[in-house]
Short mmCIF file of C-alpha atoms in Angstrom, two decimals:
data_model
loop_
_atom_site.label_atom_id
_atom_site.label_comp_id
_atom_site.label_asym_id
_atom_site.label_seq_id
_atom_site.Cartn_x
_atom_site.Cartn_y
_atom_site.Cartn_z
CA UNK X 1 35.27 49.09 110.89
CA UNK X 2 38.67 50.56 110.21
CA UNK X 3 40.63 48.66 107.62
CA UNK X 4 44.36 48.33 108.12
CA UNK X 5 46.48 50.76 106.14
CA UNK X 6 47.46 49.52 102.70
CA UNK X 7 50.93 48.24 101.87
CA UNK X 8 52.97 51.23 100.74
CA UNK X 9 54.55 50.62 97.33
CA UNK X 10 54.62 54.22 96.14
CA UNK X 11 58.08 55.37 97.28
CA UNK X 12 58.55 57.38 94.10
CA UNK X 13 55.61 59.56 95.07
CA UNK X 14 57.17 60.26 98.43
CA UNK X 15 58.95 58.50 101.24
CA UNK X 16 58.37 58.63 104.98
CA UNK X 17 60.86 60.75 106.87
CA UNK X 18 63.36 58.32 108.36
CA UNK X 19 62.91 58.42 112.17
CA UNK X 20 66.62 59.20 112.51
CA UNK X 21 66.08 62.22 110.28
CA UNK X 22 63.02 63.42 112.20
CA UNK X 23 64.93 63.16 115.46
CA UNK X 24 67.68 65.39 114.13
CA UNK X 25 65.21 67.99 112.86
CA UNK X 26 63.20 68.55 116.01
CA UNK X 27 65.71 70.62 118.06
CA UNK X 28 65.87 73.12 115.20
CA UNK X 29 62.18 73.86 115.56
CA UNK X 30 62.18 74.60 119.26
CA UNK X 31 65.57 75.19 120.81
CA UNK X 32 67.98 76.03 118.00
CA UNK X 33 65.45 78.22 116.25
CA UNK X 34 67.74 81.06 115.16
CA UNK X 35 67.73 82.61 111.72
CA UNK X 36 70.85 81.41 109.90
CA UNK X 37 71.15 84.89 108.42
CA UNK X 38 71.48 86.50 111.88
CA UNK X 39 75.16 87.32 112.04
CA UNK X 40 75.12 89.20 115.32
CA UNK X 41 74.39 86.51 117.91
CA UNK X 42 74.81 82.87 118.87
CA UNK X 43 71.30 81.82 117.80
CA UNK X 44 72.12 82.75 114.23
CA UNK X 45 75.61 81.21 114.34
CA UNK X 46 74.23 77.92 115.62
CA UNK X 47 71.59 77.75 112.86
CA UNK X 48 74.12 78.76 110.24
CA UNK X 49 76.51 76.01 111.33
CA UNK X 50 73.72 73.45 111.03
CA UNK X 51 72.78 74.71 107.57
CA UNK X 52 76.39 74.53 106.38
CA UNK X 53 76.89 71.04 107.81
CA UNK X 54 73.77 69.93 105.92
CA UNK X 55 74.99 71.60 102.75
CA UNK X 56 78.22 69.62 103.05
CA UNK X 57 76.23 66.38 103.40
CA UNK X 58 74.13 67.07 100.32
CA UNK X 59 77.28 67.96 98.38
CA UNK X 60 79.05 64.80 99.60
CA UNK X 61 76.32 62.48 98.31
CA UNK X 62 76.69 63.83 94.77
CA UNK X 63 80.40 64.60 94.55
CA UNK X 64 79.95 68.36 94.57
CA UNK X 65 81.51 71.21 96.51
CA UNK X 66 79.27 72.61 99.27
CA UNK X 67 79.52 76.05 97.63
CA UNK X 68 77.73 74.61 94.60
CA UNK X 69 74.56 73.72 96.53
CA UNK X 70 71.64 76.20 96.68
CA UNK X 71 68.66 75.49 98.94
CA UNK X 72 65.23 75.60 97.36
CA UNK X 73 61.74 74.43 98.34
CA UNK X 74 62.03 71.23 96.32
CA UNK X 75 62.89 69.79 92.94
CA UNK X 76 60.08 71.68 91.19
CA UNK X 77 61.53 74.98 92.31
CA UNK X 78 65.03 73.78 91.45
CA UNK X 79 63.87 72.89 87.93
CA UNK X 80 62.22 76.31 87.58
CA UNK X 81 65.30 78.15 88.81
CA UNK X 82 67.68 76.13 86.65
CA UNK X 83 65.76 76.34 83.39
CA UNK X 84 64.30 79.83 83.65
CA UNK X 85 67.38 81.21 85.38
CA UNK X 86 69.81 79.83 82.79
CA UNK X 87 67.57 80.54 79.79
CA UNK X 88 67.09 84.13 80.86
CA UNK X 89 70.79 84.63 81.51
CA UNK X 90 72.17 82.89 78.43
CA UNK X 91 69.21 83.25 76.07
CA UNK X 92 70.31 86.58 74.63
CA UNK X 93 73.96 85.69 74.22
CA UNK X 94 73.84 82.01 73.17
CA UNK X 95 70.40 81.57 71.70
CA UNK X 96 66.79 80.90 72.46
CA UNK X 97 66.54 77.19 71.70
CA UNK X 98 66.07 74.58 74.47
CA UNK X 99 65.96 70.78 74.33
CA UNK X 100 64.20 68.35 76.61
CA UNK X 101 62.53 64.92 76.44
CA UNK X 102 58.87 63.96 76.20
CA UNK X 103 59.06 61.70 79.26
CA UNK X 104 60.31 64.43 81.61
CA UNK X 105 58.47 65.30 84.78
CA UNK X 106 55.83 68.04 84.52
CA UNK X 107 58.10 70.29 86.59
CA UNK X 108 60.38 70.42 83.52
CA UNK X 109 57.78 70.11 80.75
CA UNK X 110 55.57 72.86 82.10
CA UNK X 111 58.55 75.16 82.57
CA UNK X 112 59.48 74.49 78.95
CA UNK X 113 55.95 75.42 77.88
CA UNK X 114 56.35 78.66 79.77
CA UNK X 115 59.66 79.32 78.01
CA UNK X 116 57.89 78.81 74.69
CA UNK X 117 55.32 81.37 75.78
CA UNK X 118 58.22 83.72 76.46
CA UNK X 119 59.46 83.29 72.89
CA UNK X 120 61.97 80.44 73.23
CA UNK X 121 61.74 77.46 70.92
CA UNK X 122 61.81 74.03 72.53
CA UNK X 123 62.53 70.59 71.06
CA UNK X 124 60.81 67.72 72.87
CA UNK X 125 62.71 64.57 71.99
CA UNK X 126 61.10 61.17 71.63
CA UNK X 127 62.45 58.21 73.55
CA UNK X 128 63.05 54.69 72.32
CA UNK X 129 60.69 51.85 73.15
CA UNK X 130 62.69 51.10 76.31
CA UNK X 131 62.25 54.67 77.55
CA UNK X 132 65.87 55.67 76.95
CA UNK X 133 67.01 58.63 74.88
CA UNK X 134 68.27 58.18 71.38
CA UNK X 135 71.70 59.83 71.42
CA UNK X 136 71.85 60.22 67.66
CA UNK X 137 68.50 61.97 67.58
CA UNK X 138 69.73 64.17 70.42
CA UNK X 139 72.96 65.08 68.63
CA UNK X 140 70.91 65.96 65.56
CA UNK X 141 68.61 68.21 67.60
CA UNK X 142 71.46 70.39 68.93
CA UNK X 143 71.59 73.75 67.10
CA UNK X 144 73.99 76.67 67.15
CA UNK X 145 71.40 78.64 69.14
CA UNK X 146 70.74 75.87 71.69
CA UNK X 147 71.49 77.33 75.11
CA UNK X 148 70.21 74.66 77.49
CA UNK X 149 69.37 70.95 77.58
CA UNK X 150 67.33 69.39 80.39
CA UNK X 151 67.13 65.62 80.89
CA UNK X 152 66.11 63.73 83.99
CA UNK X 153 68.52 61.19 85.49
CA UNK X 154 65.86 58.69 86.63
CA UNK X 155 62.35 58.67 85.26
CA UNK X 156 59.67 58.88 87.93
CA UNK X 157 57.23 56.51 86.24
CA UNK X 158 59.36 53.79 84.72
CA UNK X 159 62.60 54.21 86.66
CA UNK X 160 64.91 54.15 83.64
CA UNK X 161 68.31 55.81 83.94
CA UNK X 162 69.13 58.18 81.09
CA UNK X 163 72.71 58.20 79.74
CA UNK X 164 73.50 61.63 81.15
CA UNK X 165 77.25 61.20 80.89
CA UNK X 166 77.03 60.83 77.09
CA UNK X 167 74.42 63.58 76.79
CA UNK X 168 76.56 65.90 78.91
CA UNK X 169 79.63 65.16 76.81
CA UNK X 170 77.76 66.21 73.67
CA UNK X 171 76.58 69.38 75.43
CA UNK X 172 80.13 70.26 76.47
CA UNK X 173 81.33 69.78 72.93
CA UNK X 174 78.78 72.31 71.70
CA UNK X 175 79.06 74.70 74.62
CA UNK X 176 75.50 74.03 75.74
CA UNK X 177 74.45 74.10 79.41
CA UNK X 178 73.13 70.82 80.79
CA UNK X 179 70.51 70.58 83.52
CA UNK X 180 69.57 67.24 85.12
CA UNK X 181 66.56 66.60 87.35
CA UNK X 182 67.86 64.02 89.83
CA UNK X 183 64.86 64.03 92.20
CA UNK X 184 64.30 60.29 91.72
CA UNK X 185 67.99 59.33 91.71
CA UNK X 186 69.52 60.33 95.03
CA UNK X 187 70.15 57.40 97.33
CA UNK X 188 69.35 54.99 94.51
CA UNK X 189 72.29 55.34 92.15
CA UNK X 190 75.73 56.86 92.60
CA UNK X 191 76.11 60.44 91.36
CA UNK X 192 79.54 62.02 91.03
CA UNK X 193 79.35 65.59 89.83
CA UNK X 194 83.13 65.95 90.07
CA UNK X 195 83.30 63.66 87.05
CA UNK X 196 79.94 64.15 85.29
CA UNK X 197 79.61 66.83 82.60
CA UNK X 198 76.56 68.37 84.25
CA UNK X 199 76.08 72.07 85.00
CA UNK X 200 72.86 72.15 86.99
CA UNK X 201 71.19 69.38 88.99
CA UNK X 202 67.89 69.40 90.91
CA UNK X 203 67.37 67.50 94.16
CA UNK X 204 64.46 66.80 96.47
CA UNK X 205 64.59 65.68 100.10
CA UNK X 206 61.27 63.90 100.37
CA UNK X 207 62.06 61.25 97.77
CA UNK X 208 65.06 60.22 99.87
CA UNK X 209 63.55 59.88 103.37
CA UNK X 210 63.82 63.58 104.16
CA UNK X 211 61.03 66.09 104.75
CA UNK X 212 58.79 67.63 102.12
CA UNK X 213 59.23 71.29 101.27
CA UNK X 214 63.00 71.30 100.88
CA UNK X 215 65.27 70.68 97.95
CA UNK X 216 68.46 71.92 96.39
CA UNK X 217 69.96 73.00 93.13
CA UNK X 218 73.55 72.22 92.21
CA UNK X 219 75.10 75.12 90.29
CA UNK X 220 78.54 74.35 88.89
CA UNK X 221 81.37 76.74 89.80
CA UNK X 222 84.07 75.48 87.41
CA UNK X 223 83.27 76.39 84.73
CA UNK X 224 81.01 78.89 86.41
CA UNK X 225 77.29 78.76 85.61
CA UNK X 226 75.29 81.95 85.94
CA UNK X 227 71.57 82.14 86.66
CA UNK X 228 69.07 84.92 86.79
CA UNK X 229 67.35 84.70 90.19
CA UNK X 230 63.64 83.92 90.13
CA UNK X 231 62.99 84.80 93.78
CA UNK X 232 64.14 88.23 94.92
CA UNK X 233 64.45 89.43 98.50
CA UNK X 234 67.19 89.42 101.09
CA UNK X 235 69.86 88.08 98.80
CA UNK X 236 70.13 84.71 100.55
CA UNK X 237 72.02 81.86 98.88
CA UNK X 238 74.39 84.31 97.21
CA UNK X 239 71.47 86.00 95.53
CA UNK X 240 70.36 82.87 93.71
CA UNK X 241 67.34 82.34 95.92
CA UNK X 242 66.13 84.76 98.53
CA UNK X 243 64.06 83.78 101.53
CA UNK X 244 64.84 82.83 105.13
CA UNK X 245 66.33 79.36 105.22
CA UNK X 246 64.18 76.64 106.79
CA UNK X 247 66.84 75.36 109.15
CA UNK X 248 64.94 72.29 110.39
CA UNK X 249 64.07 71.22 106.81
CA UNK X 250 67.65 71.75 105.70
CA UNK X 251 69.00 69.75 108.65
CA UNK X 252 66.56 67.00 107.68
CA UNK X 253 67.70 66.96 104.09
CA UNK X 254 71.33 66.88 105.18
CA UNK X 255 70.77 63.94 107.49
CA UNK X 256 68.67 62.12 104.90
CA UNK X 257 71.40 62.51 102.30
CA UNK X 258 74.08 61.45 104.80
CA UNK X 259 72.13 58.25 105.50
CA UNK X 260 71.65 57.73 101.76
CA UNK X 261 75.40 57.97 101.23
CA UNK X 262 76.15 55.49 104.00
CA UNK X 263 73.39 52.99 103.29
CA UNK X 264 72.80 53.19 99.56
CA UNK X 265 74.84 50.16 98.55
CA UNK X 266 73.25 47.76 101.07
CA UNK X 267 69.77 49.19 100.61
CA UNK X 268 69.84 48.98 96.84
CA UNK X 269 70.92 45.33 96.97
CA UNK X 270 68.09 44.51 99.37
CA UNK X 271 65.48 46.42 97.37
CA UNK X 272 66.63 44.84 94.12
CA UNK X 273 66.00 41.37 95.57
CA UNK X 274 62.50 42.42 96.60
CA UNK X 275 61.75 43.99 93.23
CA UNK X 276 62.94 40.88 91.42
CA UNK X 277 60.83 38.78 93.80
CA UNK X 278 57.76 40.83 92.86
CA UNK X 279 58.50 40.41 89.18
CA UNK X 280 59.00 36.66 89.62
CA UNK X 281 55.72 36.51 91.55
CA UNK X 282 53.74 37.85 88.61
CA UNK X 283 55.80 36.64 85.68
CA UNK X 284 53.86 33.38 85.40
CA UNK X 285 50.80 35.33 84.30
CA UNK X 286 49.91 35.78 80.65
CA UNK X 287 50.17 39.09 78.80
CA UNK X 288 52.18 40.97 81.42
CA UNK X 289 54.63 43.58 80.09
CA UNK X 290 57.34 45.47 81.91
CA UNK X 291 57.49 49.10 80.81
CA UNK X 292 60.96 50.55 80.41
CA UNK X 293 64.40 49.04 80.14
CA UNK X 294 65.19 46.46 82.85
CA UNK X 295 68.97 47.00 82.75
CA UNK X 296 69.30 50.79 82.75
CA UNK X 297 66.81 51.05 85.60
CA UNK X 298 66.82 51.71 89.32
CA UNK X 299 66.28 48.70 91.53
CA UNK X 300 63.32 50.35 93.24
CA UNK X 301 60.91 50.52 90.31
CA UNK X 302 58.69 48.04 88.55
CA UNK X 303 56.17 49.39 86.06
CA UNK X 304 53.98 46.71 84.61
CA UNK X 305 51.13 46.62 82.15
CA UNK X 306 48.49 43.97 82.56
CA UNK X 307 46.96 43.72 79.11
CA UNK X 308 43.16 43.66 78.72
CA UNK X 309 42.61 45.04 82.23
CA UNK X 310 41.86 48.69 82.82
CA UNK X 311 44.17 50.48 85.25
CA UNK X 312 41.68 52.25 87.45
CA UNK X 313 39.58 49.14 88.04
CA UNK X 314 42.76 47.27 88.89
CA UNK X 315 43.69 50.00 91.34
CA UNK X 316 40.25 49.66 92.89
CA UNK X 317 40.81 45.93 93.27
CA UNK X 318 44.21 46.52 94.78
CA UNK X 319 42.92 48.71 97.58
CA UNK X 320 45.21 46.92 100.00
CA UNK X 321 48.16 48.27 97.99
CA UNK X 322 49.17 51.91 97.83
CA UNK X 323 50.43 52.03 94.25
CA UNK X 324 50.12 54.45 91.38
CA UNK X 325 48.51 53.88 88.04
CA UNK X 326 49.78 55.10 84.69
CA UNK X 327 46.23 55.82 83.80
CA UNK X 328 44.96 59.26 84.67
CA UNK X 329 41.35 58.12 84.42
CA UNK X 330 40.32 59.97 87.56
CA UNK X 331 40.61 63.14 85.55
CA UNK X 332 37.93 63.82 82.97
CA UNK X 333 40.50 63.59 80.19
CA UNK X 334 40.78 59.78 80.29
CA UNK X 335 44.30 60.14 79.03
CA UNK X 336 46.70 57.30 79.52
CA UNK X 337 50.12 58.12 80.91
CA UNK X 338 52.07 60.42 78.56
CA UNK X 339 55.26 58.60 79.57
CA UNK X 340 53.96 55.22 78.45
CA UNK X 341 52.54 56.73 75.29
CA UNK X 342 55.98 58.14 74.53
CA UNK X 343 57.24 54.55 74.72
CA UNK X 344 54.81 53.70 71.94
CA UNK X 345 52.64 51.54 74.15
CA UNK X 346 49.23 50.74 72.76
CA UNK X 347 46.45 52.50 74.56
CA UNK X 348 45.04 49.46 76.28
CA UNK X 349 48.46 48.76 77.74
CA UNK X 350 49.02 52.34 78.80
CA UNK X 351 45.60 52.22 80.46
CA UNK X 352 46.45 49.19 82.55
CA UNK X 353 49.87 50.01 83.90
CA UNK X 354 50.71 49.96 87.58
CA UNK X 355 53.82 51.51 89.05
CA UNK X 356 55.30 49.73 92.05
CA UNK X 357 58.07 51.62 93.79
CA UNK X 358 59.82 49.94 96.68
CA UNK X 359 61.91 51.44 99.41
CA UNK X 360 63.65 51.35 102.75
CA UNK X 361 60.77 49.90 104.73
CA UNK X 362 59.40 47.39 102.18
CA UNK X 363 59.38 43.80 103.45
CA UNK X 364 59.40 40.41 101.78
CA UNK X 365 55.99 39.60 103.27
CA UNK X 366 54.54 42.76 101.71
CA UNK X 367 55.92 41.80 98.31
CA UNK X 368 54.44 38.31 98.57
CA UNK X 369 51.05 39.73 99.51
CA UNK X 370 51.22 42.16 96.59
CA UNK X 371 52.06 39.42 94.09
CA UNK X 372 49.23 37.21 95.33
CA UNK X 373 46.72 40.07 95.14
CA UNK X 374 47.82 40.87 91.60
CA UNK X 375 47.44 37.31 90.43
CA UNK X 376 43.98 37.05 91.96
CA UNK X 377 42.55 40.36 90.81
CA UNK X 378 44.04 40.51 87.35
CA UNK X 379 42.55 37.06 86.80
CA UNK X 380 39.15 38.18 88.08
CA UNK X 381 39.09 41.35 85.97
CA UNK X 382 40.15 39.44 82.87
CA UNK X 383 37.23 37.08 83.36
CA UNK X 384 35.11 40.22 83.22
CA UNK X 385 36.95 41.78 80.24
CA UNK X 386 35.53 41.56 76.72
CA UNK X 387 38.99 42.38 75.37
CA UNK X 388 40.48 39.35 77.10
CA UNK X 389 37.68 37.18 75.74
CA UNK X 390 38.33 38.48 72.21
CA UNK X 391 42.09 38.06 72.50
CA UNK X 392 41.61 34.50 73.73
CA UNK X 393 39.36 33.86 70.73
CA UNK X 394 42.17 34.99 68.46
CA UNK X 395 40.60 38.29 67.42
CA UNK X 396 43.07 41.04 66.49
CA UNK X 397 41.93 43.97 68.62
CA UNK X 398 43.68 46.44 66.34
CA UNK X 399 41.52 45.28 63.42
CA UNK X 400 38.28 45.93 65.28
CA UNK X 401 36.24 49.01 64.40
CA UNK X 402 35.58 50.55 67.80
CA UNK X 403 32.66 52.86 68.33
CA UNK X 404 34.73 55.61 69.94
CA UNK X 405 32.63 58.42 71.30
CA UNK I 11 38.80 58.72 93.81
CA UNK I 12 36.11 57.64 96.26
CA UNK I 13 33.33 55.37 95.02
CA UNK I 14 29.76 55.16 96.21
CA UNK I 15 28.75 52.07 98.17
CA UNK I 16 26.60 50.95 95.22
CA UNK I 17 29.48 51.18 92.77
CA UNK I 18 31.68 49.18 95.14
CA UNK I 19 28.94 46.56 95.62
CA UNK I 20 28.49 46.05 91.86
CA UNK I 21 32.23 46.13 91.31
CA UNK I 22 32.98 43.56 94.00
CA UNK I 23 29.92 41.40 93.31
CA UNK I 24 29.17 41.98 89.64
CA UNK I 25 25.82 40.52 88.50
CA UNK I 26 25.49 38.46 85.34
CA UNK I 27 29.10 38.39 84.20
CA UNK I 28 29.59 36.16 81.18
CA UNK I 29 28.63 35.57 77.60
CA UNK I 30 25.93 33.92 75.52
CA UNK I 31 26.85 32.41 72.18
CA UNK I 32 26.26 35.21 69.67
CA UNK I 33 24.25 33.00 67.33
CA UNK I 34 22.02 31.62 70.07
CA UNK I 35 18.32 32.14 69.38
CA UNK I 36 16.94 35.31 70.92
CA UNK I 37 20.35 36.79 71.73
CA UNK I 38 21.33 40.33 70.86
CA UNK I 39 24.87 41.58 71.45
CA UNK I 40 25.99 45.17 71.84
CA UNK I 41 29.60 46.20 72.09
CA UNK I 42 30.37 49.88 72.69
CA UNK I 43 33.36 52.00 73.63
CA UNK I 44 37.00 51.68 72.62
CA UNK I 45 40.16 50.48 74.33
CA UNK I 46 41.78 53.83 73.57
CA UNK I 47 39.15 55.57 75.69
CA UNK I 48 39.60 53.11 78.55
CA UNK I 49 36.11 51.60 78.34
CA UNK I 50 34.64 48.73 76.34
CA UNK I 51 31.28 47.27 77.31
CA UNK I 52 29.71 44.14 75.90
CA UNK I 53 26.06 43.67 76.80
CA UNK I 54 24.01 40.68 75.71
CA UNK I 55 20.26 40.21 76.06
CA UNK I 56 18.34 36.98 75.63
CA UNK I 57 14.80 37.66 74.49
CA UNK I 58 11.94 35.18 74.74
CA UNK I 59 9.26 34.54 72.12
CA UNK I 60 7.03 37.04 73.98
CA UNK I 61 9.53 39.85 73.45
CA UNK I 62 10.50 39.95 77.12
CA UNK I 63 14.20 39.95 78.06
CA UNK I 64 14.68 36.71 79.99
CA UNK I 65 18.35 37.04 80.79
CA UNK I 66 21.33 39.30 80.28
CA UNK I 67 25.12 39.07 80.46
CA UNK I 68 27.94 41.59 80.39
CA UNK I 69 31.68 41.88 80.14
CA UNK I 70 33.35 45.22 80.67
CA UNK I 71 36.87 46.57 80.30
CA UNK I 72 36.86 49.81 82.19
CA UNK I 73 36.94 51.55 85.53
CA UNK I 74 34.86 50.49 88.53
CA UNK I 75 32.04 52.83 87.53
CA UNK I 76 31.90 51.32 84.05
CA UNK I 77 31.76 47.81 85.48
CA UNK I 78 29.07 48.86 87.96
CA UNK I 79 27.00 50.63 85.25
CA UNK I 80 26.96 47.56 83.03
CA UNK I 81 26.30 45.19 85.94
CA UNK I 82 23.35 47.34 87.01
CA UNK I 83 21.95 47.43 83.49
CA UNK I 84 21.88 43.62 83.25
CA UNK I 85 19.67 43.60 86.34
CA UNK I 86 17.40 46.33 85.08
CA UNK I 87 16.73 44.95 81.60
CA UNK I 88 15.65 41.54 82.85
CA UNK I 89 11.87 41.18 82.79
CA UNK I 90 11.44 44.19 80.52
CA UNK I 91 10.35 44.08 76.90
CA UNK I 92 12.97 45.30 74.46
CA UNK I 93 10.89 48.47 74.01
CA UNK I 94 10.87 49.09 77.77
CA UNK I 95 14.63 48.43 77.97
CA UNK I 96 15.22 51.23 75.48
CA UNK I 97 13.56 53.63 77.89
CA UNK I 98 16.36 53.21 80.46
CA UNK I 99 18.20 56.52 80.56
CA UNK I 100 21.78 57.18 81.50
CA UNK I 101 20.62 59.69 84.11
CA UNK I 102 18.78 56.90 85.95
CA UNK I 103 21.92 54.77 85.98
CA UNK I 104 24.05 57.70 87.16
CA UNK I 105 21.56 58.49 89.89
CA UNK I 106 21.24 54.89 91.11
CA UNK I 107 25.04 54.54 91.33
CA UNK I 108 25.64 58.12 92.56
CA UNK I 109 28.23 58.62 89.84
CA UNK I 110 30.33 61.79 90.07
CA UNK I 111 30.40 64.12 87.02
CA UNK I 112 33.66 62.67 85.65
CA UNK I 113 32.03 59.24 85.56
CA UNK I 114 28.80 60.18 83.80
CA UNK I 115 30.28 58.85 80.55
CA UNK I 116 30.12 55.35 82.08
CA UNK I 117 26.35 55.59 82.39
CA UNK I 118 26.10 57.00 78.86
CA UNK I 119 28.09 54.03 77.61
CA UNK I 120 25.77 51.62 79.45
CA UNK I 121 22.74 53.23 77.80
CA UNK I 122 24.50 52.94 74.43
CA UNK I 123 25.17 49.28 75.18
CA UNK I 124 21.45 48.62 75.66
CA UNK I 125 20.67 50.33 72.35
CA UNK I 126 23.38 48.38 70.56
CA UNK I 127 22.20 45.06 72.03
CA UNK I 128 18.58 45.75 71.10
CA UNK I 129 19.56 46.87 67.59
CA UNK I 130 21.55 43.68 67.12
CA UNK I 131 18.66 41.58 68.43
CA UNK I 132 16.19 43.27 66.05
CA UNK I 133 18.54 42.85 63.13
CA UNK I 134 18.90 39.14 63.82
CA UNK I 135 15.20 38.61 64.56
CA UNK I 136 13.38 40.83 62.05
CA UNK I 137 10.13 38.88 62.34
CA UNK I 138 9.63 39.11 66.08
#
């Protein structure tokens, strides 16, 4: 028996390629296959024109100049190029101190660890209970030898929007470079780099209905930001990133970002209604907590903790839903989500969190099914939970001496 | 993570979910694990005058494998004397449920739960 595919509510993990995007990509695999770097014939010119048109579309979505967009393989590579490239270039002259936040994506945190290994010192800032940065703590962390700050625009787990305008303003004041990972933001909130005090910004195509394997890095030209290349070769992308350009992927990213620009307003309004419907559908339940600020948050994300229920068993119950759990119990480490821990969530709440991320193809019927499944299975698992039984009996779980192994 | 058919069966149709009153005659209660680790198991045994476990109940906060391990244990201890119940080994539980290496701790916890329940029973019934 083949069971029907689950309802997809994991758009922050990845999105399907929009059929309109796929259609635009295909000719560049077969017919218009030229190397954009081939200057001597029409095949190359045709591919180059497509690449530049796509570059203009990516730039247009974020209020940048096309010359400020560098193609990469994705946001992880963009983060690596931005942080390593800037730290290596400016580290000697400005200083070897970097600042980031504990709730960043691993693509930033692990790069920071590598910079520490290379002799840089890194400050990992805490966030407030709502997941947002504390600007005073940030201002206090800036040092004369700080050369780069990296903060994500939208958090991948809890969807909160960091105050990058204020952070960037502080960076400008101190002459510190500012990198922003915007992988989860494009097509969800407006970004205007012509006004934002941001020097470097990472983008991904596959979070915004484009193909996997392609991304971009915005590198500001005024004032000019310099980077030390991390990938050497033919000197593509003005030497910032060598390697033959993947024309079809680039065309896909361009079309995906063009659609995002045109449809963002209507889509966000529709998704917000669905997200709020999901929240309303489960809000009658006891001991349900939303993780992360509800105001400074994208419309597409709902991260909820169901107290006294363990996340992995809830995921198992919700097999008709493709969602992601804050709990990393499938690894041997049994560690709850580091993002939720940074919010100061108690362990049993961090263990039971589910991330729902909605998107372009989510329907009202899917949301209603999801809410009904949650009500049913959370109830069932609580009937099975000794913690629920104790909480109902008025026992303070924090006062219990647990026999931790 | 893929689960074995036996884990899924116990998870979807858990046996003997529930609680006995802790002060009920013949009842021993074991609670092991910690919320911080993602697993808490409560196992209760009800022992007859003849020293044989007549009935058992469990409640578990934990992953599917933890729920399945405790559900399985309630079935296994029934009809055994408390001494025989103590002979149940985590390796037997892991084998029966085909637990993968990262889930072995669930079977260890279930074995601990038996020990804790028996210890509590013996403490409350020193003359049996």
